[in-house]
Every structure is written in structure tokens, then in C-alpha cells.
Tab-separated table of C-alpha atoms and ligand atoms in Angstrom:
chain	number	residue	atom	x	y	z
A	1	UNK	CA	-6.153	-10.206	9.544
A	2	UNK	CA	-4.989	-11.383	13.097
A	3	UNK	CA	-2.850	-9.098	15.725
A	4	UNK	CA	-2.313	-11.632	18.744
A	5	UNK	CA	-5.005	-14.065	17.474
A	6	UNK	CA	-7.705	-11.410	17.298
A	7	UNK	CA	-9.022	-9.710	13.858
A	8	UNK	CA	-9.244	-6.533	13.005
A	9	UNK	CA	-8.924	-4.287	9.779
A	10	UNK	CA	-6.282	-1.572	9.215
A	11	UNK	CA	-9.513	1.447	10.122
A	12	UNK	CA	-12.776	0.828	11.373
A	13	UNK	CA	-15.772	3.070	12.939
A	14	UNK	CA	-15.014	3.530	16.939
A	15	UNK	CA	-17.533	2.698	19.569
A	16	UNK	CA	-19.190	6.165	19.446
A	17	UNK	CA	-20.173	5.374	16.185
A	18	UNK	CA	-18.793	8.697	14.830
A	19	UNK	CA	-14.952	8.998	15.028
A	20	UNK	CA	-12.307	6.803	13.465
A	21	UNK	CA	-10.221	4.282	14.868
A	22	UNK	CA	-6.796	2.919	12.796
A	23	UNK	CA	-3.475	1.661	13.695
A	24	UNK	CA	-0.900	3.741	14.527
A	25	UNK	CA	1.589	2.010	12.029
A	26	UNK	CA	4.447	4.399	13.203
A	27	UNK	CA	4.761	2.694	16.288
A	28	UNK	CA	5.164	-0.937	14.682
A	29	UNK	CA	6.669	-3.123	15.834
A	30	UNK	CA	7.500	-2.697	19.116
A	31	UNK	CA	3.709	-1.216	20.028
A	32	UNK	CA	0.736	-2.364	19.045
A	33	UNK	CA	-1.249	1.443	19.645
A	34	UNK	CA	-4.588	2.153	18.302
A	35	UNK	CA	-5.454	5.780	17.548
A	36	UNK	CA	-8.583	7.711	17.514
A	37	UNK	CA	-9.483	10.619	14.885
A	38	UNK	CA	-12.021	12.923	15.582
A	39	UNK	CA	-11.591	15.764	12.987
A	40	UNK	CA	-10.357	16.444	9.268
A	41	UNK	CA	-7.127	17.703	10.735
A	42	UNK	CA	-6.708	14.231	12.593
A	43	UNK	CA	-7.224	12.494	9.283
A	44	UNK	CA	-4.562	14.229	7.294
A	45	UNK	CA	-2.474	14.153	10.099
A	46	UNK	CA	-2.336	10.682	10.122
A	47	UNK	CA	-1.795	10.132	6.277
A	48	UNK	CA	0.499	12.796	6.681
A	49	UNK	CA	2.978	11.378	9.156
A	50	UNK	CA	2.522	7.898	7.905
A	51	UNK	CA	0.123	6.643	11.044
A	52	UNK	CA	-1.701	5.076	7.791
A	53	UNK	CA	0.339	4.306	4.892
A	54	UNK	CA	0.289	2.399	1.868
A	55	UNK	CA	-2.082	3.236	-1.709
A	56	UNK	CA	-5.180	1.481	-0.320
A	57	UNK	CA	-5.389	2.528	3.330
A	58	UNK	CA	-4.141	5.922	2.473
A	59	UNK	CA	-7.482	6.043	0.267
A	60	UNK	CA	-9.936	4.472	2.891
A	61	UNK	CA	-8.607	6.945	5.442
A	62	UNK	CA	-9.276	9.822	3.235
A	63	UNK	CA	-12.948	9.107	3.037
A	64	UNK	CA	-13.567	8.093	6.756
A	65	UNK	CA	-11.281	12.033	6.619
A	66	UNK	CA	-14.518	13.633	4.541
A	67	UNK	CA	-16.626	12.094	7.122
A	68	UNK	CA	-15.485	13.524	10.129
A	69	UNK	CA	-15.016	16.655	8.085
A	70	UNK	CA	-18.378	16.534	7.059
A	71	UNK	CA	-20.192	16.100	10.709
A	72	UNK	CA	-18.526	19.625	11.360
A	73	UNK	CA	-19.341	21.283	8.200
A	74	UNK	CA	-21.846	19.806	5.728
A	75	UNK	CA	-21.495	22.882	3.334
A	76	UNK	CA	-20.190	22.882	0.012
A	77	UNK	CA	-17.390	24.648	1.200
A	78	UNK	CA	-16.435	22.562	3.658
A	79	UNK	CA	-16.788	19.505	1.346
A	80	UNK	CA	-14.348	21.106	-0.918
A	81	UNK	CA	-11.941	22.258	1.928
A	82	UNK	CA	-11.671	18.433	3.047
A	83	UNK	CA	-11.121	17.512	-0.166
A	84	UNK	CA	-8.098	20.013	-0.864
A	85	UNK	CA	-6.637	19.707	3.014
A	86	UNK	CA	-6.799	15.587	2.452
A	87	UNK	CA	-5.153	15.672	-1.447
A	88	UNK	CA	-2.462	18.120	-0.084
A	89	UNK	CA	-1.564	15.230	2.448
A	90	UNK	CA	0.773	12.599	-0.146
A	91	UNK	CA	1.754	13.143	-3.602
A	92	UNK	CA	1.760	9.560	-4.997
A	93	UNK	CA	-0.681	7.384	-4.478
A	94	UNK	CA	-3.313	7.811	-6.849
A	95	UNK	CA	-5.586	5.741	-4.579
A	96	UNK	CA	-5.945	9.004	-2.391
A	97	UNK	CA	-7.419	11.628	-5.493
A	98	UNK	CA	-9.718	8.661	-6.674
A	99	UNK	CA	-11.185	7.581	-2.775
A	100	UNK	CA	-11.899	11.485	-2.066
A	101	UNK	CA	-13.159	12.125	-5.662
A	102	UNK	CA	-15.571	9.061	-4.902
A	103	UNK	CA	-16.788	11.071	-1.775
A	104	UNK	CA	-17.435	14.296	-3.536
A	105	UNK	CA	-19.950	12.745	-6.302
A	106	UNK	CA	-21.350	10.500	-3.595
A	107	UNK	CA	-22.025	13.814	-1.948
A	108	UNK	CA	-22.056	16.761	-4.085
A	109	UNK	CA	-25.793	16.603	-5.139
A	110	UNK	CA	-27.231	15.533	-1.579
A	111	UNK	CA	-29.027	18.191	0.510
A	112	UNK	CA	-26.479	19.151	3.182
A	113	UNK	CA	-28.905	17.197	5.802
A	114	UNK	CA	-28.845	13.941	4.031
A	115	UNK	CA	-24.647	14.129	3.520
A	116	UNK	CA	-23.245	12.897	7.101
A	117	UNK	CA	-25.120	9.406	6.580
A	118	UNK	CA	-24.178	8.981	2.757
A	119	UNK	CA	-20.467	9.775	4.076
A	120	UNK	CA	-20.573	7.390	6.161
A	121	UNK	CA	-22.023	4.934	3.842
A	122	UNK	CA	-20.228	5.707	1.260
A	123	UNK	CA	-16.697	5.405	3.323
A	124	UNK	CA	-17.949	2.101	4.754
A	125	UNK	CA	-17.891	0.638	0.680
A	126	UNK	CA	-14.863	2.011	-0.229
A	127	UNK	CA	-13.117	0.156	2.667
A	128	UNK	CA	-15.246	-2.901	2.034
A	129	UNK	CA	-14.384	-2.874	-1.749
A	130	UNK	CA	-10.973	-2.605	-0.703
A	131	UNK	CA	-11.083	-5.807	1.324
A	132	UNK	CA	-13.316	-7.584	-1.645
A	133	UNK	CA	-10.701	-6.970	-4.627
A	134	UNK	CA	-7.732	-7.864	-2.576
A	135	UNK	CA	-9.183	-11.102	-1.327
A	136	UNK	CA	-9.988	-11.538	-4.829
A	137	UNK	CA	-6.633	-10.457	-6.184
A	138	UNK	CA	-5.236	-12.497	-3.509
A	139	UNK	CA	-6.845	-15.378	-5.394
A	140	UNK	CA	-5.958	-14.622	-8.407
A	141	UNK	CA	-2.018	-14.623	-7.410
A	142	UNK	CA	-2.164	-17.480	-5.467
A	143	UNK	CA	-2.603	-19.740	-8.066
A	144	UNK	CA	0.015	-18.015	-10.051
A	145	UNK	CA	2.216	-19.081	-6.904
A	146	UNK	CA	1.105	-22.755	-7.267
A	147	UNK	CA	1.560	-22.501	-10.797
A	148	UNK	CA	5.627	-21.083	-10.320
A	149	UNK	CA	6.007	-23.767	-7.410
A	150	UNK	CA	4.396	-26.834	-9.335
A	151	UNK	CA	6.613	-26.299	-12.223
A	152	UNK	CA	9.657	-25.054	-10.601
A	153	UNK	CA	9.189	-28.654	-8.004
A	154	UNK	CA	10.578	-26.779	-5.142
A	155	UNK	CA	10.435	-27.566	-1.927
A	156	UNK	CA	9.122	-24.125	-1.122
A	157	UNK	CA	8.221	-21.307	-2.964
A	158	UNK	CA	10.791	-18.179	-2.066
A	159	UNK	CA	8.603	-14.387	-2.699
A	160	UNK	CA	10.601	-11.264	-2.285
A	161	UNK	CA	8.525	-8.398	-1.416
A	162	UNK	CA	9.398	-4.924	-1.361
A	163	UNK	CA	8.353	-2.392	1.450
A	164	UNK	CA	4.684	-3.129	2.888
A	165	UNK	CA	2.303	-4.360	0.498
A	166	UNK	CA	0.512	-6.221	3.071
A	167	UNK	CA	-2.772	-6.018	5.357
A	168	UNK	CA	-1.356	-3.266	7.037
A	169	UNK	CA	-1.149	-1.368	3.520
A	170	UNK	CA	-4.648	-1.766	2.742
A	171	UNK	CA	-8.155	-2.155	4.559
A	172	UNK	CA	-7.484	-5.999	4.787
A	173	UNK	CA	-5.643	-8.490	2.894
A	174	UNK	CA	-3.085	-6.548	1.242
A	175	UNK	CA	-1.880	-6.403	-2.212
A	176	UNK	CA	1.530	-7.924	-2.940
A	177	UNK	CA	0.706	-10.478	0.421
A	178	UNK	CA	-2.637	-11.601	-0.658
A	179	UNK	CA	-1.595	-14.270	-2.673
A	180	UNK	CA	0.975	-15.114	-0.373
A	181	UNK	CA	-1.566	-15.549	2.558
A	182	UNK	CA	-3.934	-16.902	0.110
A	183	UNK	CA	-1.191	-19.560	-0.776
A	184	UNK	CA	-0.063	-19.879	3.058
A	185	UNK	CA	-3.572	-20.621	3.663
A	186	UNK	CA	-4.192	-23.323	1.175
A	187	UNK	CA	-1.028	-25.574	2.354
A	188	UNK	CA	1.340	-24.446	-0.395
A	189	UNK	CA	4.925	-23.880	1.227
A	190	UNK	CA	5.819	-20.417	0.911
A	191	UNK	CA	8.386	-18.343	2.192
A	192	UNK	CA	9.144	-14.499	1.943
A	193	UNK	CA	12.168	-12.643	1.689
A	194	UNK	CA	11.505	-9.441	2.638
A	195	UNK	CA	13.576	-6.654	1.882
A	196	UNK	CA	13.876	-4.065	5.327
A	197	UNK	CA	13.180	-1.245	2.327
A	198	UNK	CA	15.372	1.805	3.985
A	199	UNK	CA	14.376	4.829	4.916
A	200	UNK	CA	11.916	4.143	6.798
A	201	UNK	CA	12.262	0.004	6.869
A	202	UNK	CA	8.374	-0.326	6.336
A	203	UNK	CA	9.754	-4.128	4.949
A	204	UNK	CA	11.495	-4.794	8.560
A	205	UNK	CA	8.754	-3.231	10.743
A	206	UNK	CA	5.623	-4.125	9.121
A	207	UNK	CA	5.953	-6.890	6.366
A	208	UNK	CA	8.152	-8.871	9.205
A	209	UNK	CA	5.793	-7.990	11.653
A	210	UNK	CA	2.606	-9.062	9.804
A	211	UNK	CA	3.759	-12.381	8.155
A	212	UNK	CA	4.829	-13.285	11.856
A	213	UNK	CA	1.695	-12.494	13.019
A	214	UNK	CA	0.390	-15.235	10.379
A	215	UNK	CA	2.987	-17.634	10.922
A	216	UNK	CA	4.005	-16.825	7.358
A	217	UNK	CA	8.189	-18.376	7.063
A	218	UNK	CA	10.247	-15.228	6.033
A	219	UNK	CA	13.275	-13.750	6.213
A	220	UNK	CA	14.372	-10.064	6.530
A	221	UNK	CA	16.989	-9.025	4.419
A	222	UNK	CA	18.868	-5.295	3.622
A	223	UNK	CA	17.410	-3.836	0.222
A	224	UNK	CA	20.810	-4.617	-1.866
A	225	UNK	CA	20.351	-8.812	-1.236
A	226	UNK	CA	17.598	-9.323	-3.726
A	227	UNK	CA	20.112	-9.568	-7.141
A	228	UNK	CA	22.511	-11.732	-5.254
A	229	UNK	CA	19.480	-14.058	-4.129
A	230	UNK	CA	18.242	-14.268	-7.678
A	231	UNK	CA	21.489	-15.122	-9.106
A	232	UNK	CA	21.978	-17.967	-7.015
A	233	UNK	CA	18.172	-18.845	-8.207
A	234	UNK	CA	16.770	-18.132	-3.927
A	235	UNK	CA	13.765	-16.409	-5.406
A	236	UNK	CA	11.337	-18.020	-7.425
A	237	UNK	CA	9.517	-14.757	-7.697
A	238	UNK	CA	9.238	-11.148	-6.603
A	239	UNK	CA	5.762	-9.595	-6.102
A	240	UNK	CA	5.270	-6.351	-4.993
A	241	UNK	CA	2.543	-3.688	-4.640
A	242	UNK	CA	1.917	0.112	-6.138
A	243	UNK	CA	1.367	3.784	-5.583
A	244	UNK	CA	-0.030	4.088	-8.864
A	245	UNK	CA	0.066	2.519	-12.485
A	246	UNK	CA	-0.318	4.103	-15.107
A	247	UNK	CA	-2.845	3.169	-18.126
A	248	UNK	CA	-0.093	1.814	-20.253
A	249	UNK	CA	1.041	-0.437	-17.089
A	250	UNK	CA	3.873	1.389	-15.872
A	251	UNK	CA	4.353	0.928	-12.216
A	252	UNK	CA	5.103	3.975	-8.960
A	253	UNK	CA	5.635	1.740	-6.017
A	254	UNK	CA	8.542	2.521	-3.187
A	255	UNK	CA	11.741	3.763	-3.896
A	256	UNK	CA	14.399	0.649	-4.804
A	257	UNK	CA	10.972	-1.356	-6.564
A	258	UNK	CA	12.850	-0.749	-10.163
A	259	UNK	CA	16.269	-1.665	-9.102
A	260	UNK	CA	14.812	-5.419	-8.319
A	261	UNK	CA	12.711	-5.384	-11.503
A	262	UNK	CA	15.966	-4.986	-13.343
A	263	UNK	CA	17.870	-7.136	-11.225
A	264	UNK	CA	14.695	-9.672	-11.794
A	265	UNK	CA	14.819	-9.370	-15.504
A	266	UNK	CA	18.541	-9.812	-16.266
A	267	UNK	CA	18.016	-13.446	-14.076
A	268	UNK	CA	14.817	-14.565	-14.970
A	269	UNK	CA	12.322	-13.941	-11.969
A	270	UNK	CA	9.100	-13.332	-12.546
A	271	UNK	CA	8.423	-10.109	-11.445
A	272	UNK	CA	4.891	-9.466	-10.346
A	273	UNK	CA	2.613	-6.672	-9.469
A	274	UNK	CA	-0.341	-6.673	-7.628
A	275	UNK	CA	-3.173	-3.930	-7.382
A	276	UNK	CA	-6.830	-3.516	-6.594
A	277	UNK	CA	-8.199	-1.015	-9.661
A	278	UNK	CA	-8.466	2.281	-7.688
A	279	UNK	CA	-4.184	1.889	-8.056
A	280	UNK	CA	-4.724	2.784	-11.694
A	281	UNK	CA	-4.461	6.164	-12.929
A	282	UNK	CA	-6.453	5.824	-16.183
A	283	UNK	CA	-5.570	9.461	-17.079
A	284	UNK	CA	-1.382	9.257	-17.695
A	285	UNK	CA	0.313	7.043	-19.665
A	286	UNK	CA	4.418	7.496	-18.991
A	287	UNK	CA	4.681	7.179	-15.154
A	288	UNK	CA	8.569	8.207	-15.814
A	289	UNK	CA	7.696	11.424	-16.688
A	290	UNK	CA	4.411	12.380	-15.045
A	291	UNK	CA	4.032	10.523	-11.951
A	292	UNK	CA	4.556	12.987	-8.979
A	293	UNK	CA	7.514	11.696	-6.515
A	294	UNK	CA	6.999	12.182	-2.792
A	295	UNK	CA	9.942	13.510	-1.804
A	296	UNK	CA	10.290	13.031	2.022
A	297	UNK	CA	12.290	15.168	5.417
A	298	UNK	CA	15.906	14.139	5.131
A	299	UNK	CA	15.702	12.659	8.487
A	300	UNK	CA	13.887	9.791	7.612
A	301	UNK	CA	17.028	8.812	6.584
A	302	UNK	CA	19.508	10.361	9.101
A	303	UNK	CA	17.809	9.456	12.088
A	304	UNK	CA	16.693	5.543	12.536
A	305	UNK	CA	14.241	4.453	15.757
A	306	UNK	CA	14.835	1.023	17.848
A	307	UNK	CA	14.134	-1.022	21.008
A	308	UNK	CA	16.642	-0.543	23.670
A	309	UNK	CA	17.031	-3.561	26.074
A	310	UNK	CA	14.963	-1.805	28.681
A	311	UNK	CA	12.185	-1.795	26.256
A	312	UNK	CA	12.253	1.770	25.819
A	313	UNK	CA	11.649	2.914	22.340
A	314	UNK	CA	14.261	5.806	21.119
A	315	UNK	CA	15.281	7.647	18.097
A	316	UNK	CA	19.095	8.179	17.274
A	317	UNK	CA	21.015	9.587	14.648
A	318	UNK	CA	22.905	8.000	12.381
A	319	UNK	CA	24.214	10.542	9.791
A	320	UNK	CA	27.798	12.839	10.290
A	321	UNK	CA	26.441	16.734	11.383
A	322	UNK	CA	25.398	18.827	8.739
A	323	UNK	CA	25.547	16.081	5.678
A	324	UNK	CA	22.900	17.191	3.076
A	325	UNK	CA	20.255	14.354	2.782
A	326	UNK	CA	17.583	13.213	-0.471
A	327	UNK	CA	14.908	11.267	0.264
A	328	UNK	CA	13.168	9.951	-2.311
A	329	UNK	CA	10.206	7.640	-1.395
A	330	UNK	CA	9.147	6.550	-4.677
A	331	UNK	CA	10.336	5.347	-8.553
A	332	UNK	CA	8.741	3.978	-10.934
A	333	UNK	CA	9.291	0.566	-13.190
A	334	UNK	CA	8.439	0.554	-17.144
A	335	UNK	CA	5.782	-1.742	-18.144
A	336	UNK	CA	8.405	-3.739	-20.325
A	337	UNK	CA	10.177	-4.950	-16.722
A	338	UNK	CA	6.703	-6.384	-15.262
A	339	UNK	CA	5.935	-9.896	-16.010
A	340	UNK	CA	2.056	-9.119	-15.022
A	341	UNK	CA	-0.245	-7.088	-13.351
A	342	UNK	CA	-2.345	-9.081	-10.691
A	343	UNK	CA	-5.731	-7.238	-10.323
A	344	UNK	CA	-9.058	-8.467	-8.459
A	345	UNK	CA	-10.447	-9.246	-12.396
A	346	UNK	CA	-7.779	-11.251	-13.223
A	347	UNK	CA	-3.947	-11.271	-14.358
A	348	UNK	CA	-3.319	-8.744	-17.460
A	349	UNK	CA	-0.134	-8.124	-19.496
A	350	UNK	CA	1.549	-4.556	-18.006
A	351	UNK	CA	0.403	-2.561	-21.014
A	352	UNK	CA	-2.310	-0.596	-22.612
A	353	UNK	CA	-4.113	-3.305	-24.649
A	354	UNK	CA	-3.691	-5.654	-21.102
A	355	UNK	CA	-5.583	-3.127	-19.101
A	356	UNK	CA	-8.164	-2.550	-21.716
A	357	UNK	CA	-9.149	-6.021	-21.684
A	358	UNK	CA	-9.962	-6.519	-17.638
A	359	UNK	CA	-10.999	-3.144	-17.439
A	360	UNK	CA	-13.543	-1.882	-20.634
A	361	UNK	CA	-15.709	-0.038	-18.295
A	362	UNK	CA	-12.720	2.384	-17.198
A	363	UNK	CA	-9.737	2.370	-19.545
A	364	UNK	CA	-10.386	5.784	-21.326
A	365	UNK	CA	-10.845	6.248	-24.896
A	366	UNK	CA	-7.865	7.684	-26.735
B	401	MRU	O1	5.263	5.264	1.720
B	401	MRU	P1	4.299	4.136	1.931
B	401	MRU	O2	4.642	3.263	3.106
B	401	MRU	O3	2.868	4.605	1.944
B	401	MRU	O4	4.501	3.252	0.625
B	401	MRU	C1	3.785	2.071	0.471
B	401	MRU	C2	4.157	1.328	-0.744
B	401	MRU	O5	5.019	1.721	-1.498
B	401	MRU	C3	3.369	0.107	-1.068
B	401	MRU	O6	4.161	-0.824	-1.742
B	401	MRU	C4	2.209	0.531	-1.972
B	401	MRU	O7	1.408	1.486	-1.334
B	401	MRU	C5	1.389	-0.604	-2.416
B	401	MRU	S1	0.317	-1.030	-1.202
B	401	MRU	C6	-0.605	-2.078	-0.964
């Protein structure tokens, strides 16, 4: 997607051919910084402190992370060091266990001579099947967008998204704002409410940022607006992305996702979910009970980073001394809240027998 007119993915291979080059999202959006990692520790830094964030990125990072771990130790060892150093990095996402698994039987069998290359290779499709299934996903929502707008006759259609489901989430595209660039793109009038998603405002930093970026009409809004905008019928409907989903459909995605779904069922919204298949955790079924919550540093929420008029960038606190803090970065919505899942195969029903049917080949046999 564009930054300042000019395209560029979310990670790509740097100049040398060898290290890794990615956004440094924690400096969005007052700098635009690219970052360069060179070893393992580099990689899992970055997932680590959020440089790269969101399911599908977090994935793509962790194989370009085997890569540069493997061009310092090919060994079987090593291999399984990377793997354990890079799963240790986020909880959550199930995107991260199924990109480094990926690596390992891409790898596993090769002589240790033949393994940098196939890394490489093999990290190269995982970001480029990223980019395929959400420009196909993308599709695949948009017309669900023209579909809500042609029957609901509105001017334009109003989104809410939660957090950053976008480009910046993924490899390219996005998840949640595929089909809204996909719909952008093909004329249909489309505006997002995006909620600033607190603690650490990935909504107001990066979703803002981004849909600017594409001249996409939206509107930032604090994280308890939604229900008000839905009662007085300002959304149309919400879409939003996911951590991980469970095989019966039940859905991780950032912390205050569940609180719209219910606020979007008692009024009526569609509510939305959209999801290349490495989001999919074919292996649980209640994502209530076994779906591992990232629990975060209380000063994600204490302490809040801005602008000041000299253009300086500064971090301040915002909490009374010595107030105990909980941050918890993720929850998870029950399949029965989810109108549909939006995948790059098509649009399923949130549930066992909906999953099934797009996916044959991976839904696992009770
Ligand atoms: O903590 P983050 O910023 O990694 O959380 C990101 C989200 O919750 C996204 O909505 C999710 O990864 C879906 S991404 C395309």
C-alpha cells in the first residue's frame, strides 16, 4: 500500500539481500522510521515490543526471524532454538505458531547446506500468501459492503473498525481494511469510524494513519462511541480483524472487540470478521476458555506518547503514583455474536459446519 505516494509492504528483504527491513510501527504516526534486523534476537525483539504487530505480520516476521537465525546457525539446534525464542515472543496470535511451524517442515529434512536458501524461499511465500488471501478476502468483503450499501440506499457506507486490522497488520492489504480499500477503490462511498482502541491507540495511530494515507473518509472516535453510533443507526456495519479463531468460529481479536459485537447485536449491525486461514486455530474449539490472553506491562496504560508543538515526540504519564494497573490486550467474541467470517475462500457462517465447508482440506476430523 502507499506511504507518501510510494509502495511498500509492511517487511521486505533489505538491499544486502540478507537482513530484514520492516516498519517500525511504534513510532507511527508522527515518524515514518524503517528498521533493519540482522539477527534472531532482532526479530523477536521487534514482535516483542510491537515494532511489528498484528496476526499476519507478526507471522511473516517470524519466518524472515528463522532466516536470519538460520544464516548463523543452520543446525538442528539452532532451528529449534529460533523456533522456541520466536513462539516465546506473543501469546495470541495463532498466526505466529503456524508461520514458524511452516519453517520447521520446510526445513527440518534439508541438509543443513541447502536450509539458508529454502528459508529464504520459504519466508518469501508466506509473506506473498499473506498478500494473495487478503487481496482476495478483500474481495470477497467488498461486495458484502456493496451489498449492505445497495440495500441500505445510503449515501455512504459507515464501517467501524476496531484496533489495526489494516496493511500495517499484515504483509499488505490488511484484513478488516481490505474490503474497505477494495470498496474505496471501486467508487463505492465508504467511510470508517475508527475506534482509537486504548491502551496503546493502535486505531488512532495506525488505522487513522493508513486510511489517510489512502484518502480513505474516516473518523477517529474513543472506544466507548461505537453503541451510541449504532443506536442512532451511524454504522451500517462493523468489521474487524483476529488473533485467532477458533474451529467452531469463535473469535480472539483486541481487547474491547466483544463489547461492540454485543453492542452490534442488541441494534442490528452486522458484525463482520475478516481473516486470511493461517488466523484459524483448527486444534481448539472454545476460544473462552482456551485461548491464551496476552496480558501486557501496566504502563501501556499509565503512560500515553504524543507530539509536542515543537515536534518533539515525548512520553508522559497519565496515571495517580503507585495505582495498580491490568492490561489486558485481548478477548474473545462467541461465534453466536458474528454475523460471518470473511476468509480469502469465501464468506462462511462463524461455526464448525461453516468452516468445514471453505476449508475440507484443514478442518480436523473429530
Ligand atoms: O496487539 P496487536 O496490535 O498485535 O493486535 C492486533 C489486532 O488485534 C488485530 O485486530 C489482529 O491482529 C487482526 S490483524 C490483521
Amino acid at each position: 500500500m502507499r506511504v507518501s505516494g510510494k509502495s511498500y509492504r509492511t517487511i521486505w528483504i533489505g538491499d544486502d539481500g540478507r537482513s530484514v527491513d520492516i516498519i517500525d510501527q511504534t513510532k507511527l504516526p508522527h515518524r515514518f522510521v524503517i528498521v533493519t534486523l540482522r539477527t534472531l534476537d532482532d526479530a523477536a525483539r521487534a514482535i516483542k515490543t510491537m515494532q511489528v504487530r498484528g496476526a499476519p505480520l507478526i507471522g511473516a516476521a517470524a519466518a524472515y526471524g528463522v532466516c536470519l537465525a538460520v544464516a548463523a546457525d543452520a543446525s538442528d539446534e539452532g532451528l529449534d532454538r529460533a523456533h522456541d525464542i520466536l513462539l516465546a515472543t506473543r501469546p495470541t496470535a495463532v498466526n505466529l505458531r503456524w508461520a514458524l511451524d511452516e519453517m520447521r517442515s520446510a526445513l527440518r529434512n534439508l541438509p543443513r547446506e541447502a536450509r539458508l536458501a529454502a528459508a529464504y524461499r520459504r519466508a518469501a511465500e508466506i509473506a506473498d500468501e499473506d498478500v494473495a488471501a487478503n487481496a482476495a478476502l478483500g474481495e470477497n468483503g467488498a461486495k458484502i459492503l456493496r451489498d449492505i450499501a445497495a440495500a441500505k440506499k445510503t449515501e455512504r457506507l459507515n464501517v467501524l473498525t476496531h484496533c489495526n486490522a489494516g496493511w500495517l497488520a499484515a504483509v499488505d492489504w490488511g484484513t478488516a481494511l481490505a474490503p474497505v480499500y477494495k470498496a474505496h477503490e471501486s467508487g463505492l462511498p465508504i467511510h470508517v469510524w475508527v475506534d482509537e482502541t486504548r491502551p496503546r491507540n493502535q486505531g488512532m495511530s495506525l488505522t487513522a494513519w493508513e486510511l489517510g494515507q489512502h484518502g480513505v473518509p474516516h473518523t477517529v472516535i474513543a472506544d466507548n462511541v461505537g453503541g451510541h453510533l449504532m443506536q442512532h443507526g451511524m454504522i451500517d456495519v462493523v468489521i474487524v480483524g483476529t488473533d485467532r479463531t477458533t474451529a467452531r468460529g469463535d473469535v480472539c481479536n483486541k481487547i474491547g472487540t466483544y463489547l461492540k459485537a454485543l453492542a452490534a447485536k442488541d441494534n442490528n449491525v452486522p458484525f463482520y470478521v475478516a481473516l486470511p486461514s493461517p488466523s484459524i486455530d483448527w486444534t481448539l474449539q472454545d476460544g473462552i476458555r482456551d485461548i491464551p490472553i496476552e496480558e501486557r506491562g501496566g504502563e501501556e496504560l499509565s503512560r500515553i506518547s504524543g507530539r509536542l508543538p515543537d515536534g518533539s515526540v515525548v512520553e508522559i504519564d497519565i496515571a495517580p503514583e503507585g495505582s495498580p494497573m491490568a492490561n489486558y490486550a485481548f478477548d474473545v467474541t462467541p461465534a453466536h455474536l458474528v454475523s460471518g467470517l470473511i476468509t480469502e475462500r469465501g464468506v462462511c457462517a462463524a461455526s464448525a459446519d461453516g468452516l468445514r465447508g471453505l476449508f475440507p482440506d484443514r478442518a480436523r476430523k473429530e
